[in-house]
XYZ file of C-alpha atoms in Angstrom:
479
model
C 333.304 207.568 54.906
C 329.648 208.350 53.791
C 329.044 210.596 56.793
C 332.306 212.422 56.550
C 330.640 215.360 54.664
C 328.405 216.253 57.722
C 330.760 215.523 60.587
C 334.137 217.802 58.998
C 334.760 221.028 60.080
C 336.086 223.786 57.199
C 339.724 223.394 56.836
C 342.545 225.622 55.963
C 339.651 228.384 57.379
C 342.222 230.114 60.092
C 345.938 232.489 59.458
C 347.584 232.483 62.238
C 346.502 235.511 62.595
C 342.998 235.233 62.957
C 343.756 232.472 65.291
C 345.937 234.609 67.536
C 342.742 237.482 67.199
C 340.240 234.292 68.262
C 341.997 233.076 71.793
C 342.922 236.737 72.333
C 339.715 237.878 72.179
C 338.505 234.617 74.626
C 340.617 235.708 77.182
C 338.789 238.837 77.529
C 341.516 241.402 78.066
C 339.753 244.692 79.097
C 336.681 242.052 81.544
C 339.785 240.736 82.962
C 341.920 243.808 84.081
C 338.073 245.473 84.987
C 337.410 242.523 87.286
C 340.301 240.923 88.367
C 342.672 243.744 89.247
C 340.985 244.244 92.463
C 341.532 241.259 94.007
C 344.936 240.382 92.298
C 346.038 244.299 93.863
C 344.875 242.610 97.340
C 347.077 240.920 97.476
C 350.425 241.781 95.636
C 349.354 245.733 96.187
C 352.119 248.310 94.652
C 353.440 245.011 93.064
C 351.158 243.882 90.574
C 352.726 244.072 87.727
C 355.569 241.991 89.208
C 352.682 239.325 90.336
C 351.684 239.406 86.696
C 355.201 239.055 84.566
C 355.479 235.865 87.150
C 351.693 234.911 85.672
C 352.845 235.208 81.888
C 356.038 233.030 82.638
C 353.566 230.377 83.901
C 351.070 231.220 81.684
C 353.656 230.126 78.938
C 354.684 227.299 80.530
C 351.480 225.930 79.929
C 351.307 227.132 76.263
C 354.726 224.737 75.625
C 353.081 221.684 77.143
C 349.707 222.611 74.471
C 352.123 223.393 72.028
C 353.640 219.947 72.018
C 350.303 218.003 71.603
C 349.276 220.351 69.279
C 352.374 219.566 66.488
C 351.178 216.171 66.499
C 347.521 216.453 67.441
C 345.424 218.851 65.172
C 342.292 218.353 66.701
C 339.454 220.187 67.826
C 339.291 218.122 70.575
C 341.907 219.683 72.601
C 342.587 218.158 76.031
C 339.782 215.446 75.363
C 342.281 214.079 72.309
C 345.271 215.001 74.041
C 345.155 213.084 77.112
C 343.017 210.490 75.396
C 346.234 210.510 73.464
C 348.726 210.765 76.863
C 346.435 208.508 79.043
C 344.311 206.385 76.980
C 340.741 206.405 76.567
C 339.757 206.604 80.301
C 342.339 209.454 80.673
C 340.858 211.377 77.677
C 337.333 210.740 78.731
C 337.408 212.330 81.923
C 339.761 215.095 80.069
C 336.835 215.893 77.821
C 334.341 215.674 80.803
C 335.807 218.248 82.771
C 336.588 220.057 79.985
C 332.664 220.065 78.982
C 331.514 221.713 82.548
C 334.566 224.180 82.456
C 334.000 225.754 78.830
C 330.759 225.498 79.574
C 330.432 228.047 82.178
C 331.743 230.660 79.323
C 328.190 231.610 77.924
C 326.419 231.454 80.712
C 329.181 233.844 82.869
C 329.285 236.071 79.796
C 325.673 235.896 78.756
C 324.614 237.469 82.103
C 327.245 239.992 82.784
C 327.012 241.621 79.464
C 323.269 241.657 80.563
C 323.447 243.532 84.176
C 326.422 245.583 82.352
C 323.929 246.774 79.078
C 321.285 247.037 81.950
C 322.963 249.333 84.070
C 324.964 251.060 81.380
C 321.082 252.683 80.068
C 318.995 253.088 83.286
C 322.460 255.567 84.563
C 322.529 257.120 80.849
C 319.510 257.090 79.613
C 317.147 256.290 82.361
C 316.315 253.431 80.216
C 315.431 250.428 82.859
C 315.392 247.387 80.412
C 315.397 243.686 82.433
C 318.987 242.517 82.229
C 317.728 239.245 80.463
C 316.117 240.761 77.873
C 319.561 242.357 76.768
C 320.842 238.796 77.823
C 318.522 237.083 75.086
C 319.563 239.567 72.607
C 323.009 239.073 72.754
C 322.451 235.620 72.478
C 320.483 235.855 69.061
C 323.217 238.395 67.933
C 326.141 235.878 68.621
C 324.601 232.144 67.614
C 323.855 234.068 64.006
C 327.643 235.253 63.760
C 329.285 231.615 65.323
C 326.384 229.698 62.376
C 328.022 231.817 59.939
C 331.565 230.191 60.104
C 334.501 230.688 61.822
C 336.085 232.971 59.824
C 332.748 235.224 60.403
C 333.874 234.444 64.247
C 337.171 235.722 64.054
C 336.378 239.086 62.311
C 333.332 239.953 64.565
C 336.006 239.431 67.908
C 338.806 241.311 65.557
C 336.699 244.366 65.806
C 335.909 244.118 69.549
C 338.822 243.043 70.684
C 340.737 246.186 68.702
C 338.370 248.056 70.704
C 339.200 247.276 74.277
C 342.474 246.605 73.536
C 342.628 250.533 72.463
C 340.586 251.813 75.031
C 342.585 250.057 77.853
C 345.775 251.389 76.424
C 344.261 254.317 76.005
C 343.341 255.047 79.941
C 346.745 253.678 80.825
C 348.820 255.957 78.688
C 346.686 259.062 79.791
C 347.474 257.758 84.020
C 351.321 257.489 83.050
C 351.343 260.334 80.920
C 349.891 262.215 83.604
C 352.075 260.896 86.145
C 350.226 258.849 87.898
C 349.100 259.644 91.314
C 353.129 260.642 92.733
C 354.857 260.096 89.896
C 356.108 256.684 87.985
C 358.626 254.658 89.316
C 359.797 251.359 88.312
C 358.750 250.405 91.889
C 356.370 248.382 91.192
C 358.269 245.708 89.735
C 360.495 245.098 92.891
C 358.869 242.189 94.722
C 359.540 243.678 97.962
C 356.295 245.989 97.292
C 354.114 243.168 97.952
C 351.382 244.346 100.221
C 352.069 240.900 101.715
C 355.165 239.665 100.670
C 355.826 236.180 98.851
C 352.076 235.047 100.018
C 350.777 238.811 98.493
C 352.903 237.957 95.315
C 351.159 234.213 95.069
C 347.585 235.764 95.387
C 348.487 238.274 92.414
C 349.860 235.706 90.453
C 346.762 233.539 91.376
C 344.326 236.100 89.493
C 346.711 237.079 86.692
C 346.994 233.384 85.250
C 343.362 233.307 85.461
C 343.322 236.407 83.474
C 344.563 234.472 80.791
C 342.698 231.146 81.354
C 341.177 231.159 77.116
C 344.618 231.394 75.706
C 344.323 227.416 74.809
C 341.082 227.595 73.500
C 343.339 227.987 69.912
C 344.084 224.195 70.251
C 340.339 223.550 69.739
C 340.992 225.804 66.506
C 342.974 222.719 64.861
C 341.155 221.216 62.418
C 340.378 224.271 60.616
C 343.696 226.475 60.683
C 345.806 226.487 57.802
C 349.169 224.183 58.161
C 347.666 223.508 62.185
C 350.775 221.794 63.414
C 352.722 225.271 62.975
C 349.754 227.960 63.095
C 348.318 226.336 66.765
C 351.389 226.328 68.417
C 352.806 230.152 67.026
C 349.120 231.526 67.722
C 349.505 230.146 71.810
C 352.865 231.622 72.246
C 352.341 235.020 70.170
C 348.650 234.946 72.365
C 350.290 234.590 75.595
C 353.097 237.124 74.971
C 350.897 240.079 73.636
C 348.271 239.826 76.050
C 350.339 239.047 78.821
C 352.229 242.417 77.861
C 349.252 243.717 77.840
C 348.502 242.958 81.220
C 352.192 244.061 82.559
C 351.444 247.464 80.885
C 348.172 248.472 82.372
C 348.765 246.754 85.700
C 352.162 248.961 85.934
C 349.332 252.056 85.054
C 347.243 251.126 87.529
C 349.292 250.833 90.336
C 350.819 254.132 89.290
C 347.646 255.889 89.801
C 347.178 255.198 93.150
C 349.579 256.912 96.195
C 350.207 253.337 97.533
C 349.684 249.746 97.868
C 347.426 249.772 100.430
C 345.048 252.599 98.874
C 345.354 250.694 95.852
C 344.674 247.282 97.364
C 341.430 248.955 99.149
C 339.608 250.395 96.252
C 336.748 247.343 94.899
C 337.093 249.160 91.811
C 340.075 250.665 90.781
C 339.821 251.165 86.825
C 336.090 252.662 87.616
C 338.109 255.194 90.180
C 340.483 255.705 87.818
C 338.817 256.593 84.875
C 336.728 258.845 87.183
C 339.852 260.744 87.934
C 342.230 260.706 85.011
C 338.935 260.620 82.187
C 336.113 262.285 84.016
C 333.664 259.309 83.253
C 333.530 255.928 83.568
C 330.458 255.130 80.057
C 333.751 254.664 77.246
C 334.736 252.121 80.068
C 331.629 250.456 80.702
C 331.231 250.417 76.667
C 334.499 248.718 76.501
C 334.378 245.935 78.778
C 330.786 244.684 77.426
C 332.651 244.435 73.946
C 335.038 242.707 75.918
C 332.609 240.534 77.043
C 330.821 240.064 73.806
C 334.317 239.572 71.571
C 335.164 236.878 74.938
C 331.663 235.130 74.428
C 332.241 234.839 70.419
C 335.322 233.316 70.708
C 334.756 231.165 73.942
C 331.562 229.820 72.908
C 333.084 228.547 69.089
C 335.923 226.894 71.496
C 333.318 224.557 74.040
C 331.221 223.994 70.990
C 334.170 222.100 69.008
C 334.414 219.905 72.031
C 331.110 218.897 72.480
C 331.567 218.719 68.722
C 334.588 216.032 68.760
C 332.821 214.147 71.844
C 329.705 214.040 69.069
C 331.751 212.859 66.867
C 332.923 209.944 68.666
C 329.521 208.920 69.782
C 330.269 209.549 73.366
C 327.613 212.332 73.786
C 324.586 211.893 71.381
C 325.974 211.655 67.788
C 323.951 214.274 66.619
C 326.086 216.960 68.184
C 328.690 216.069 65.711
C 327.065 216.901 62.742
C 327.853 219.708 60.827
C 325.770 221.878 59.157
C 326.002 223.277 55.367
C 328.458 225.758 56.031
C 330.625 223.202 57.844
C 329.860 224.574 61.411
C 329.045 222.281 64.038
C 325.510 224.047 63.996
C 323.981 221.375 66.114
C 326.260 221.370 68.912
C 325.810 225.110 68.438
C 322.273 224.765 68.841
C 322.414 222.993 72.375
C 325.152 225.020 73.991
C 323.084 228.322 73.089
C 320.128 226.618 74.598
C 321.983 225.668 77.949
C 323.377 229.001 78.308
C 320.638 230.881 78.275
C 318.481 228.310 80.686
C 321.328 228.362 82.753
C 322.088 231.929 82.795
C 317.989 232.853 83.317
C 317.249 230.275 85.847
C 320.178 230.757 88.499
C 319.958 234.720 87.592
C 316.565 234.096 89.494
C 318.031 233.439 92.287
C 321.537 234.863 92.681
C 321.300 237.430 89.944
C 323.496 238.118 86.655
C 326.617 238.923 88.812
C 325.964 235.922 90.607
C 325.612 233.731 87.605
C 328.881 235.779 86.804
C 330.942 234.814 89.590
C 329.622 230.683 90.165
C 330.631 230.029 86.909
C 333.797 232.169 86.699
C 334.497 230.064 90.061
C 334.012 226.634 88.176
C 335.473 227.745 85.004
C 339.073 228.865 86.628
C 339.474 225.951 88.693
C 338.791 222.898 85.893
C 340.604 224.910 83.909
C 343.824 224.832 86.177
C 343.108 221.184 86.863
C 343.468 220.726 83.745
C 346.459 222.205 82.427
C 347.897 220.134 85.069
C 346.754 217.096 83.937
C 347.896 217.937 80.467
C 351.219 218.959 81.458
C 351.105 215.571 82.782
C 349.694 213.503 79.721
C 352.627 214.976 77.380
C 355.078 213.648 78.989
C 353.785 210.103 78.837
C 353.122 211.182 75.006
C 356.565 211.741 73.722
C 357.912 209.352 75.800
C 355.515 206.653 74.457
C 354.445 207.441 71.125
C 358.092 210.087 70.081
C 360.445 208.652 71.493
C 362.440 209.650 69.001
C 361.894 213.027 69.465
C 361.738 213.129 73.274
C 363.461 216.420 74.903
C 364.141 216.521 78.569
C 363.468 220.074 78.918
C 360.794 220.527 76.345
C 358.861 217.041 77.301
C 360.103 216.589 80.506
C 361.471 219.344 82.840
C 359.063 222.321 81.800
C 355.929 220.623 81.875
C 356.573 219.282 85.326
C 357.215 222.618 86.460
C 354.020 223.651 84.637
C 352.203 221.047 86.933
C 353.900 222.692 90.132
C 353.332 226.076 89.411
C 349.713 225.635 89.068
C 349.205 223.884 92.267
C 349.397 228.169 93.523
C 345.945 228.890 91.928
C 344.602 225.840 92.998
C 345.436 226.286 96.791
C 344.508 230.565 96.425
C 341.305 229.719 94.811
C 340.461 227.078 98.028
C 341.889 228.585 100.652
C 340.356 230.574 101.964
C 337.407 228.706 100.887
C 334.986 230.981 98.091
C 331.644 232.882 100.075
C 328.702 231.076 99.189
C 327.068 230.319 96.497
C 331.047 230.374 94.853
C 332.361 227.544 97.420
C 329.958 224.998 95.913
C 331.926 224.984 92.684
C 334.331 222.360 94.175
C 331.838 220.461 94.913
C 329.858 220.923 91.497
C 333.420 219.450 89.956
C 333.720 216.714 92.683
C 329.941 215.551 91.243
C 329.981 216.308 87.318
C 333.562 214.011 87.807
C 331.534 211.275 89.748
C 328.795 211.355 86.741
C 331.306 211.057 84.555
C 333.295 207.872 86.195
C 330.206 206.485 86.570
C 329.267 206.844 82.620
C 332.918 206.005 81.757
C 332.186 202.578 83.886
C 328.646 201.879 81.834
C 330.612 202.892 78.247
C 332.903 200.211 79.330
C 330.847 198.040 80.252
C 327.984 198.153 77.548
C 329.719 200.169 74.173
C 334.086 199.301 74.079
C 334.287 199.542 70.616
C 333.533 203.246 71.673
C 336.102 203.158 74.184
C 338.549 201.906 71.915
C 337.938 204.099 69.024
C 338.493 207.397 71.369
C 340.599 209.934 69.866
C 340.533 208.507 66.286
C 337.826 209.878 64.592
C 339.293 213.081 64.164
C 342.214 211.248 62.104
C 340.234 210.105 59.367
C 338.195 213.314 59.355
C 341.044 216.211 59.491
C 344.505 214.124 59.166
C 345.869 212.517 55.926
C 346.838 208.880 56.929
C 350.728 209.900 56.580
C 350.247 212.297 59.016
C 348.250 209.983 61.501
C 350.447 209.400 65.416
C 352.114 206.492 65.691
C 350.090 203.488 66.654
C 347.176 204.992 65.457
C 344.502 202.874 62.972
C 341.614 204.028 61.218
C 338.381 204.114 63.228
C 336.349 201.210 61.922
């Protein structure tokens, strides 16, 4: 174990508190409600928040299926281990793949919209017209420094922001109820037959609520350095979900209170800017909120895809050196990379489609391999208990829920391709379809020229972060 010392993450680092503060603050609570209320309204209208108590029961769903790897698997691999775990190597492989191209969209998405926001926010307050990537490049600087720091450094930095929008939010919702709203508040909006389009109307608001919470699991990559990470993971998704989701109900019951309707609600692009306009006089403390949003979101989301290319390092399936850590015990070299690749990324197709469509693109690719694969995991844990627990094998925990996990998600699948995405946004499918071929077609060569690899998938993280007593069944030492 002579390289152990420079390929272990800090343990016993994360409370569950901090870890509940770190996949809060990826899911981006006050970005979210800013940018996907619109659409989500367009569909369920008067009845969004009904849409979105139907996203937090599916959104929780999922969180059992993680939940149930992550008592047994305390890995910072997440659904690369998991279904590695569920499927076998192959399984796990392309797990980890997709999972690579999906996290990876974070800091580029994030990177350039806290750009065109910083950019706009001082040419209409200041008169200030600085180039959106310059801001872009700063904010990058700002966050690699706090994520080299350590985790812990991590968590506090997104504590602060993410107390921040989760206060201003609240605040601008109170102040529309407390005002009464546009015609008063009813509890209207929570009667499904509001939907500005019935059942289908309800499906598209549900579609954009669950991927309001699409970072929730990002705790599961958390695993190897939370304290006691077989209970902390799993109480951090569910107390995570059931916040934020809360969260969500609150201010989307606010929102649709400040309108006179579903339809006028359903029409306005904007409808926080509107109604901040009309119940706070100004939209800057907005604008201001959602790019901490954005920067607590990036902090959190980028530590998460950087512990997977971390684990994948690890294991020697991407370059080795990405899983070394550095002298604070921070995967600084897989940091290193993913920094780099978000800012060429972010820079080169802002050239062409500009920060909001860097934005969109890789929102596009991140929500749909991120539904593919809580699907697939829902999937894999079955197969788990069932072949590796037996013993401890519930019907409804390890059998029943997570199929209807797999179901219910099938909804954001089919409302995020059909109707098919505008262009550039409707070649994200296909960007999947390809990264997937590339990495069958890698998985095929690792076969082929490097098994002992193959066979050694989802071990390494057991003789790093797991005493051998607390090793899954079946499972032996890498060699």
């Amino acid at each position: 174990m002579a390289g152990s010392a420079t390929s272990s993450l800090k343990r016993d680092t994360l409370s569950v508190g901090t870890s509940v503060v770190m996949c809060m603050a990826f899911m981006g609570p006050a970005t979210s409600v800013a940018f996907n209320t619109a659409p989500a309204a367009g569909g369920a209208g008067q009845a969004l928040p009904f849409a979105l108590l139907l996203a937090l029961v599916a959104c929780l769903l999922v969180a059992n299926t993680i939940a149930g790897f992550a008592r047994k698997l305390p890995t910072a691999g997440f659904a690369y281990t998991y279904n590695t775990h569920g499927f076998g190597p192959s399984g796990g492989f392309l797990s980890g793949w997709l999972l690579l191209i999906s996290y990876g969209m974070v800091g580029p998405m994030l990177f350039s919209a806290i750009g065109a926001f910083g950019s706009d926010f001082l040419a209409a307050q200041f008169g200030w017209h600085v180039a959106w990537q310059v801001i872009t490049l700063v904010f990058v600087a700002i966050v690699w420094a706090i994520n080299a720091s350590g985790v812990s450094h991590s968590a506090k930095a997104a504590l602060i922001f993410l107390v921040i929008e989760l206060g201003v939010v609240l605040g601008l919702a109170s102040t529309i109820l407390g005002k009464g709203g546009a015609d008063g508040v009813t509890l209207a909006a929570f009667n499904p037959v509001h939907s500005l389009h019935g059942i289908s109307g309800l499906g598209t608001g549900m579609l954009w609520g669950v991927l309001m919470f699409i970072g929730f699991e990002s705790v599961a990559t958390l695993g190897e350095e939370a304290k006691n990470a077989r209970r902390t993971v799993p109480l951090a998704l569910f107390s995570a979900v059931i916040v934020i989701g809360l969260f969500y109900v609150y201010t989307a019951f606010a929102s649709s209170s400040g309108f006179a309707n579903g339809t006028q609600f359903a029409a306005d692009p904007s409808p926080w800017t509107a109604l901040a306009q009309k119940f706070w006089g100004g939209t800057a403390v907005l604008t201001l909120t959602v790019m901490a949003s954005q920067f607590a979101n990036v902090i959190s989301g980028s530590n998460a895809i950087v512990r997977v290319i971390f684990a994948m390092g690890r294991e020697g399936i991407l370059p080795r050196a990405l899983g070394r850590t550095g002298s604070r015990n921070t995967p600084a070299v897989a940091l290193g990379a993913y920094m780099a690749f978000s800012v060429l990324f972010a820079l080169l197709v802002g050239l062409k489609y500009g920060p909001y469509g860097v934005y969109a693109f890789a929102g596009t690719v991140l929500g749909l391999g991120m539904v593919f694969i809580y699907i697939v995991i829902s999937i894999g844990v079955i197969r788990f208990y069932w072949r590796r627990h037996r013993a401890e094998f519930s019907v409804m925990r390890h059998g029943v829920l997570p199929v209807l996990t797999a179901l219910i998600m099938l909804l954001p699948v089919y409302g995020q391709l059909n109707p098919a995405p505008a262009y550039p946004n409707n070649l994200a499918i296909w960007l999947l379809v390809g990264w997937m071929v590339v990495g069958a077609v890698y998985l095929g060569y690792l076969h082929r020229r490097r098994p002992a690899l193959i066979g050694a998938m989802g071990k390494a993280f057991e003789d790093s972060a797991a005493p051998a007593s607390a090793r899954p069944e079946g499972a032996t030492p890498a060699a």
